[in-house]
Coordinates of C-alpha atoms and ligand atoms in Angstrom, one line a residue:
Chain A
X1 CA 21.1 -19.0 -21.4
X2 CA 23.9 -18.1 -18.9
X3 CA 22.9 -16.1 -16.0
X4 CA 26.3 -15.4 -14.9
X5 CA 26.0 -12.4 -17.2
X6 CA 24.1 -8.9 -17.6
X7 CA 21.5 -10.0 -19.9
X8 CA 19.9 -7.0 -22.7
X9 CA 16.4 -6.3 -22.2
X10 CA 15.7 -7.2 -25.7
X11 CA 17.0 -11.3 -24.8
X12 CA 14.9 -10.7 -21.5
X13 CA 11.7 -9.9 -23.5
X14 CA 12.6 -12.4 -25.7
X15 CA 11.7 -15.3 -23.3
X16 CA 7.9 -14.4 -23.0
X17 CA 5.3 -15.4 -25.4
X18 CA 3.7 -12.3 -26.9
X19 CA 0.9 -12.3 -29.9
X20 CA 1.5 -8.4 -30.9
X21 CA -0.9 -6.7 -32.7
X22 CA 0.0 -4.2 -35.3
X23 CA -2.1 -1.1 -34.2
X24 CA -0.5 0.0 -31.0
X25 CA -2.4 0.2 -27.5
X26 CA -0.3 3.0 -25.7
X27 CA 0.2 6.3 -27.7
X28 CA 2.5 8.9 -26.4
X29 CA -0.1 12.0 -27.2
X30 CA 1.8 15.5 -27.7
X31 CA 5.8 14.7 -29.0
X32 CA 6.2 18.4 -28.2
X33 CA 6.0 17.9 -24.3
X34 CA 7.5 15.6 -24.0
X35 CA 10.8 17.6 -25.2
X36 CA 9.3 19.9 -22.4
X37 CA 10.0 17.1 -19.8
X38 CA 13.2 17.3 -18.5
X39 CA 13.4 14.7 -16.0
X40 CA 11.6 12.0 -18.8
X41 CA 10.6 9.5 -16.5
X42 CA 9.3 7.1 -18.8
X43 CA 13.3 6.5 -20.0
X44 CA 14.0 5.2 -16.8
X45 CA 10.6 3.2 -15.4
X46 CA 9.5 1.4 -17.8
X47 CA 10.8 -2.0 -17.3
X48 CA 10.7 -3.2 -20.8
X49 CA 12.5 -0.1 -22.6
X50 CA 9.8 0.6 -24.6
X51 CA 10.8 4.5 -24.4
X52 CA 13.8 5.4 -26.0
X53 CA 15.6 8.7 -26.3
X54 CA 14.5 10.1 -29.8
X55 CA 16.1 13.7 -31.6
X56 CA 16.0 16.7 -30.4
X57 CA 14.6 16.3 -26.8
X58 CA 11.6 13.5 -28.2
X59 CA 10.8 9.8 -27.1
X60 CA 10.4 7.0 -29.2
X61 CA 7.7 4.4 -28.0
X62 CA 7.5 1.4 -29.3
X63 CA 4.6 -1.2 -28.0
X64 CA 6.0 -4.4 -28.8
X65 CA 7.8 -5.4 -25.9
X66 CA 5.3 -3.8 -23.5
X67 CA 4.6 -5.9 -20.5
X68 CA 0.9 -4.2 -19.8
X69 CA 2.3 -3.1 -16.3
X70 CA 1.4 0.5 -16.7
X71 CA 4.0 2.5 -15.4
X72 CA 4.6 4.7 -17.7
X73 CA 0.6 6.2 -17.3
X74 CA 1.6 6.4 -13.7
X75 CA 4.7 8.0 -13.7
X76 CA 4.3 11.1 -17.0
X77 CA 3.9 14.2 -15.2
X78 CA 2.3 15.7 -18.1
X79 CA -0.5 13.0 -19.0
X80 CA 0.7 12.7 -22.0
X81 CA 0.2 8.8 -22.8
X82 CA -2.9 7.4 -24.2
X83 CA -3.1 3.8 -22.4
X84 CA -5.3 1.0 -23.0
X85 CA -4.7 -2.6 -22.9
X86 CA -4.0 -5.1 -26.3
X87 CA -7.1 -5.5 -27.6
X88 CA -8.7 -9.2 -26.3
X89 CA -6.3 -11.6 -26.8
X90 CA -3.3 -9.9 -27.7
X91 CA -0.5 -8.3 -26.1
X92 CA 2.0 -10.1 -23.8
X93 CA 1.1 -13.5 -22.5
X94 CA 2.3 -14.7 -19.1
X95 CA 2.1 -18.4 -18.5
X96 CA 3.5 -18.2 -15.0
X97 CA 1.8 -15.8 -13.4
Chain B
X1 CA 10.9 -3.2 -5.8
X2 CA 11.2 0.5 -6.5
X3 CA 8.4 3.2 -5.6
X4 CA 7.2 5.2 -8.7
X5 CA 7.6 8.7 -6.5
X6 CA 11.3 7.8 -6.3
X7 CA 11.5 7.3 -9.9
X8 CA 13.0 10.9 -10.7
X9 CA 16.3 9.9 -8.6
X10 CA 17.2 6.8 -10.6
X11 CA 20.5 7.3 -12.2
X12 CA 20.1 4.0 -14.7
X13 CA 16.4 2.7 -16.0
X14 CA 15.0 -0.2 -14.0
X15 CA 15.8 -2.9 -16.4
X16 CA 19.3 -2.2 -16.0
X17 CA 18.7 -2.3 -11.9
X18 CA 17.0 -5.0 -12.2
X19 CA 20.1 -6.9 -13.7
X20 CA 22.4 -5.3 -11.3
X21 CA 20.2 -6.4 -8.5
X22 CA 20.0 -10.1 -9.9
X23 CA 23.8 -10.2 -10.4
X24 CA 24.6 -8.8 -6.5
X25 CA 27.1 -11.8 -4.7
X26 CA 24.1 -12.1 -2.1
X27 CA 21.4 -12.4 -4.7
X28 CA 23.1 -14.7 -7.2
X29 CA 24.3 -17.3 -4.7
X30 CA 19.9 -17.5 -3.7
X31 CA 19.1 -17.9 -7.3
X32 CA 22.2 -20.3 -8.3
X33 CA 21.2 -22.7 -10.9
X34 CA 18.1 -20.9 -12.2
X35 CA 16.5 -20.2 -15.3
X36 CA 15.0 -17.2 -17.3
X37 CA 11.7 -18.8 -18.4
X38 CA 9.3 -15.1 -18.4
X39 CA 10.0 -11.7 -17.6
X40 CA 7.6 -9.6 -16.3
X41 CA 5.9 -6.3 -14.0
X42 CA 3.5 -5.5 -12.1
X43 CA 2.6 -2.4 -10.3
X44 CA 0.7 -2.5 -6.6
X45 CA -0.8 0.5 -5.0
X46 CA 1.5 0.8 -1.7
X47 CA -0.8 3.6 -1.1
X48 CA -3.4 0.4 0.0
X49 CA -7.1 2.3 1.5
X50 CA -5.4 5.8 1.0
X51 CA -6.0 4.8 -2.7
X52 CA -8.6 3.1 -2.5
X53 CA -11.0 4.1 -5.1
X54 CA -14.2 6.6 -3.5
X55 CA -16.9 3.8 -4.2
X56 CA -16.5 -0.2 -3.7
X57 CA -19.5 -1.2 -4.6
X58 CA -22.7 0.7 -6.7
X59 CA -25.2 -0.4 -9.7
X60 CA -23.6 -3.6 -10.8
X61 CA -20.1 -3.8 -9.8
X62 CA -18.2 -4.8 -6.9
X63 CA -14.6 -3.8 -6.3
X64 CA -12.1 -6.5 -5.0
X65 CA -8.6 -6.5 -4.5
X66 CA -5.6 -4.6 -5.5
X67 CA -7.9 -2.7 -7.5
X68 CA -9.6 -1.9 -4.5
X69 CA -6.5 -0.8 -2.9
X70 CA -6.4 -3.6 -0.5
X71 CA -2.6 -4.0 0.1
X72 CA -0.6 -3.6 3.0
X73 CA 2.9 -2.4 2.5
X74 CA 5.0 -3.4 5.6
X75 CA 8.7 -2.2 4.2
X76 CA 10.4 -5.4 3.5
X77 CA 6.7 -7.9 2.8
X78 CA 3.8 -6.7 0.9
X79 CA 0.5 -8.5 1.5
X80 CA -2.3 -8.7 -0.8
X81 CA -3.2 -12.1 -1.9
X82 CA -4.9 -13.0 1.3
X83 CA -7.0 -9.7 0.6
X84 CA -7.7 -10.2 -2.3
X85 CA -8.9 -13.2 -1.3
X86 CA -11.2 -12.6 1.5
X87 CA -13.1 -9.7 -0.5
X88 CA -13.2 -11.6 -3.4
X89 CA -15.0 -14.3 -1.3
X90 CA -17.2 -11.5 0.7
X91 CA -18.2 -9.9 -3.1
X92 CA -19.2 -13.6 -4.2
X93 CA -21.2 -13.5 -0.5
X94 CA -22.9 -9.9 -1.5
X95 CA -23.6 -11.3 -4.6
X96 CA -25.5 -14.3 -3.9
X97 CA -27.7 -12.3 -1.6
X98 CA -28.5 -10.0 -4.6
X99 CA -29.2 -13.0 -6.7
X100 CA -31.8 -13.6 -4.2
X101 CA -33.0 -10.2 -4.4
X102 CA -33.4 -10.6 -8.2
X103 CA -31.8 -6.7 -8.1
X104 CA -28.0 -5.8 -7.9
X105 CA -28.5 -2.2 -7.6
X106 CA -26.2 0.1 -5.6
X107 CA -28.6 -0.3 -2.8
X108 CA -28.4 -4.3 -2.7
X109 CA -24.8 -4.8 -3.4
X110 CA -24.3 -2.4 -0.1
X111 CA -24.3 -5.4 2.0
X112 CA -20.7 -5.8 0.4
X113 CA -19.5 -2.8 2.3
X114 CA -20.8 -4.0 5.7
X115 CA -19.3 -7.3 5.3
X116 CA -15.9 -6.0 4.6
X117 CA -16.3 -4.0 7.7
X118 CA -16.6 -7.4 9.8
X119 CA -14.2 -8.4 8.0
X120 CA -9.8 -8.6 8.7
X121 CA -9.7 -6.9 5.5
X122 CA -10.4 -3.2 6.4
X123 CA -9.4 -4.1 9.9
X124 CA -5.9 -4.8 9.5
X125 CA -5.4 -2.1 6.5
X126 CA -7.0 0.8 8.7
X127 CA -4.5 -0.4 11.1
X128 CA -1.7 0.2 9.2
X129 CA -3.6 2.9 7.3
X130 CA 0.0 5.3 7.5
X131 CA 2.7 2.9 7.2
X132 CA 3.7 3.6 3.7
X133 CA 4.3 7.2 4.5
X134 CA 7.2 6.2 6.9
X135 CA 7.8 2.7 4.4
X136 CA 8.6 5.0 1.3
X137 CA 11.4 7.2 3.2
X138 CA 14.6 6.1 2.0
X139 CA 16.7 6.7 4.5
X140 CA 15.4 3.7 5.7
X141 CA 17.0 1.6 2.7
X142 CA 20.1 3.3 2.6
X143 CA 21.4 5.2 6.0
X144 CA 20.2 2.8 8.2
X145 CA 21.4 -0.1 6.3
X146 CA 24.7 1.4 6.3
X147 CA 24.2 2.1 9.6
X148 CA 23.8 -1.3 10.9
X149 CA 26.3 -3.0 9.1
X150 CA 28.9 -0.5 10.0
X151 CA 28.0 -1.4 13.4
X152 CA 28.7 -5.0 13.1
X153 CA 31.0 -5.2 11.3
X154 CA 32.9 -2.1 14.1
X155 CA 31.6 -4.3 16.4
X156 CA 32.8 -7.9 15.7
X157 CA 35.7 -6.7 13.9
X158 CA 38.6 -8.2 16.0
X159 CA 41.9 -5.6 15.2
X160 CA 43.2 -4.9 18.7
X161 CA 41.1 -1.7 19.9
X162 CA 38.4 -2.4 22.4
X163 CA 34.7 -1.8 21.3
X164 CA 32.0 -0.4 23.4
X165 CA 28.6 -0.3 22.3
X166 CA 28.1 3.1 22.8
X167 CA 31.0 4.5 21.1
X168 CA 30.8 2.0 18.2
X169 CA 27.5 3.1 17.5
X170 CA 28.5 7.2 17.8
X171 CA 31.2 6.0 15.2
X172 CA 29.0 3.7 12.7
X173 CA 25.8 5.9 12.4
X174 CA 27.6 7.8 9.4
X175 CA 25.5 11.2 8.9
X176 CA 22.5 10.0 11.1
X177 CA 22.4 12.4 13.7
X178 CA 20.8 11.8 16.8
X179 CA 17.6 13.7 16.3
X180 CA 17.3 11.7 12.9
X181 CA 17.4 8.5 14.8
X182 CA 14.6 9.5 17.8
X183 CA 12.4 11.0 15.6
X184 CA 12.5 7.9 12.7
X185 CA 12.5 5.4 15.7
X186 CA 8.9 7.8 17.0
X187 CA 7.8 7.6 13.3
X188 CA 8.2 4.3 13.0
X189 CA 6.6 3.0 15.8
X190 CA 3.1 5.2 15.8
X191 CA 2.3 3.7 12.3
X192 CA 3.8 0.7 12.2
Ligands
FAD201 C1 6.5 -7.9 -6.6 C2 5.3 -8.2 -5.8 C3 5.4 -9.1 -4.8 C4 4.3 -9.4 -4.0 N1 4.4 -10.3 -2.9 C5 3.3 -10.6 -2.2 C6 3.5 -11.5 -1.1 O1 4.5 -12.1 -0.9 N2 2.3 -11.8 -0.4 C7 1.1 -11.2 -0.7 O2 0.2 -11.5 0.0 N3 1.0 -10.3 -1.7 C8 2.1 -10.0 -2.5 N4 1.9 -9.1 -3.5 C9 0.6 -8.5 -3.7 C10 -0.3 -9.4 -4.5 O3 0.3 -9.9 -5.6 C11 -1.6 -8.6 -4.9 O4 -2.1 -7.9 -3.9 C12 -2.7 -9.6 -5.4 O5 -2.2 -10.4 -6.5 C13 -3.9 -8.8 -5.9 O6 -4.8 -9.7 -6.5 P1 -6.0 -9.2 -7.4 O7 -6.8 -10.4 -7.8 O8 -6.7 -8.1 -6.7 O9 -5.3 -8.5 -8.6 P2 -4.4 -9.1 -9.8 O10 -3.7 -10.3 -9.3 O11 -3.6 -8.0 -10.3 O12 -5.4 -9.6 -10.8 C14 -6.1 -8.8 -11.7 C15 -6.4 -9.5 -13.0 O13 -7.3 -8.8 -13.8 C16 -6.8 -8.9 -15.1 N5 -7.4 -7.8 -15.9 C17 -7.0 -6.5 -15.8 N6 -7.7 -5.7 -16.6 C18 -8.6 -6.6 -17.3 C19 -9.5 -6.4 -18.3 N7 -9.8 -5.2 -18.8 N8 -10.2 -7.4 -18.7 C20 -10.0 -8.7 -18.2 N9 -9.1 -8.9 -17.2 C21 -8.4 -7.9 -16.8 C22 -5.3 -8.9 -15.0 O14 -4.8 -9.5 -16.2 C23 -5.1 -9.8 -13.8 O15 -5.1 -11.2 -14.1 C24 3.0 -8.8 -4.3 C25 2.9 -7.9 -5.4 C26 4.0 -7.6 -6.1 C27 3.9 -6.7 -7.3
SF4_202 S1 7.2 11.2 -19.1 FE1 5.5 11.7 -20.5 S2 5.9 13.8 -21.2 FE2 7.8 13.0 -20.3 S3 9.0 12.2 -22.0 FE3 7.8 10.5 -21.2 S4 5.9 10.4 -22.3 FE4 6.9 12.4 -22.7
SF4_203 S1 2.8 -0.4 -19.6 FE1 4.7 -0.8 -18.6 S2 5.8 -2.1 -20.1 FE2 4.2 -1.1 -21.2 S3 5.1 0.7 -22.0 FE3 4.1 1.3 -20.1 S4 5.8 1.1 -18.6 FE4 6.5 0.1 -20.4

């Protein structure tokens, strides 16, 4: 892979090794505030694009690619993500620290 | 690096920065030849004992580490591993004493908390207790930056016009005013 280059998230995430399970471990709680939130911080932190720009003033969330750093908890100003880690032995696993 | 409470000013998400950072002429030519082989995060509580959680230590657990908000933010290093570390190494010491106690109640676990204050641990990080509250002003990253390579490049620029300090700094310190720079240099030096 040439480096020389802006590389898309998606080819980034793409290089970990990840065992996903199906049911979620972050849940975005009440869609409706977050067409409240104007400034949507969770579009812009979270490294792994995980939160995308959805109709209407929503967010998408998708857990897939989530790299269990926990930013977007952090960072809503309206509390309105349900986090947990992968259950045991799922989720993203780093093998270089 | 980017602080969470600056979040709200980013103009493009951080996995786009992150790119633009890695692409920069003075970052590429440091990482020349590399490889992508994982991409990852990590949050770290600049905050360090500010945020340190109101209990280390009670019936059964022991807090070490990050999570124990044991990280010193010193603008361009953060330091936690050593921390991390040394209470990791004082909770195994508090635990072994318990062990002999048969009992790992609140009350014999306590002999954590006075080991960690023997310790360099809450020394150094009461020391620097404020630092991140100067640390996390961005003028810091930006004007002065600007600031001092507008001075040296003024400075060692040879086109003809002769350069005194004085007035090439007047000329290079952009919208810093004067004030700005005594009271930051004040700032900076009480908690740092
Ligand atoms: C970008 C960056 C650069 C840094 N550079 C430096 C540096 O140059 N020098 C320095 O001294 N420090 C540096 N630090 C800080 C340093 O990395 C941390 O302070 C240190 O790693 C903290 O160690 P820890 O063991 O407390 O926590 P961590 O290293 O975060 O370990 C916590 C572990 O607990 C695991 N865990 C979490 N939840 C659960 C659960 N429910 N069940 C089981 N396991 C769980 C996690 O997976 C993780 O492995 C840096 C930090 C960052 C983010
Ligand atoms: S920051 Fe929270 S409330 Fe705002 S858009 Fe994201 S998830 Fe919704
Ligand atoms: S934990 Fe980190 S990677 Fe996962 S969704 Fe939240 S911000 Fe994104």
């Amino acid at each position: 892979m040439s480096l020389d280059r802006k590389i898309p998230i998606e080819e980034r995430l793409n290089s970990n090794a990840w065992d996903v399970d199906q049911r979620p471990h972050i849940r975005i709680i009440d869609p409706e505030q977050c067409r409240k939130c104007d400034k949507k911080p969770c579009l812009f932190l979270c490294p792994a694009r995980c939160y995308t720009p959805g109709p209407d003033g929503t967010v998408l969330f998708s857990h897939e690619g989530c790299l269990e750093c926990g930013t977007c908890r952090t960072v809503c100003p309206e509390n309105n993500i349900e986090w947990n880690y992968p259950k045991s032995g799922f989720g993203v696993q780093y093998r270089f620290g | 690096m980017v602080y969470l409470s600056y979040g709200y000013q980013l103009d493009i998400p951080v996995h786009d920065l992150i790119e633009e950072f890695r692409l920069h002429p003075m970052v590429k030519r440091l990482i020349k030849g590399g490889q992508l082989l994982e991409y990852s995060a990590h949050l770290t509580p600049v905050a360090g004992i500010n945020a340190a959680p109101p209990k280390l230590y009670g019936n059964g657990y022991l807090v070490v580490g990050d999570a124990a908000g044991f990280l010193l933010h010193l603008g361009i290093i953060i330091r936690g591993v050593d921390f991390a570390m040394e209470s990791g190494r004082l909770a195994a010491e508090a635990v072994t004493k318990a062990h002999d106690l048969g009992k790992y109640d609140e009350e014999s676990l306590s002999i954590y908390g006075k080991l960690l204050e023997g310790s360099f641990v809450l020394r150094e990080l009461r020391t620097f207790r404020n630092a991140h509250k100067v640390l996390i002003d961005p003028r810091l990253y930006n004007d002065y930056v600007r600031m001092i390579n507008n001075l040296l490049r003024r400075y060692f620029e040879v086109d003809g016009t002769p350069r005194k300090l004085g007035s090439t700094f007047l000329e290079s310190k952009g919208k810093l005013t004067l004030i700005d720079l005594a009271k930051d240099a004040i700032r900076l030096v009480m908690n740092l």
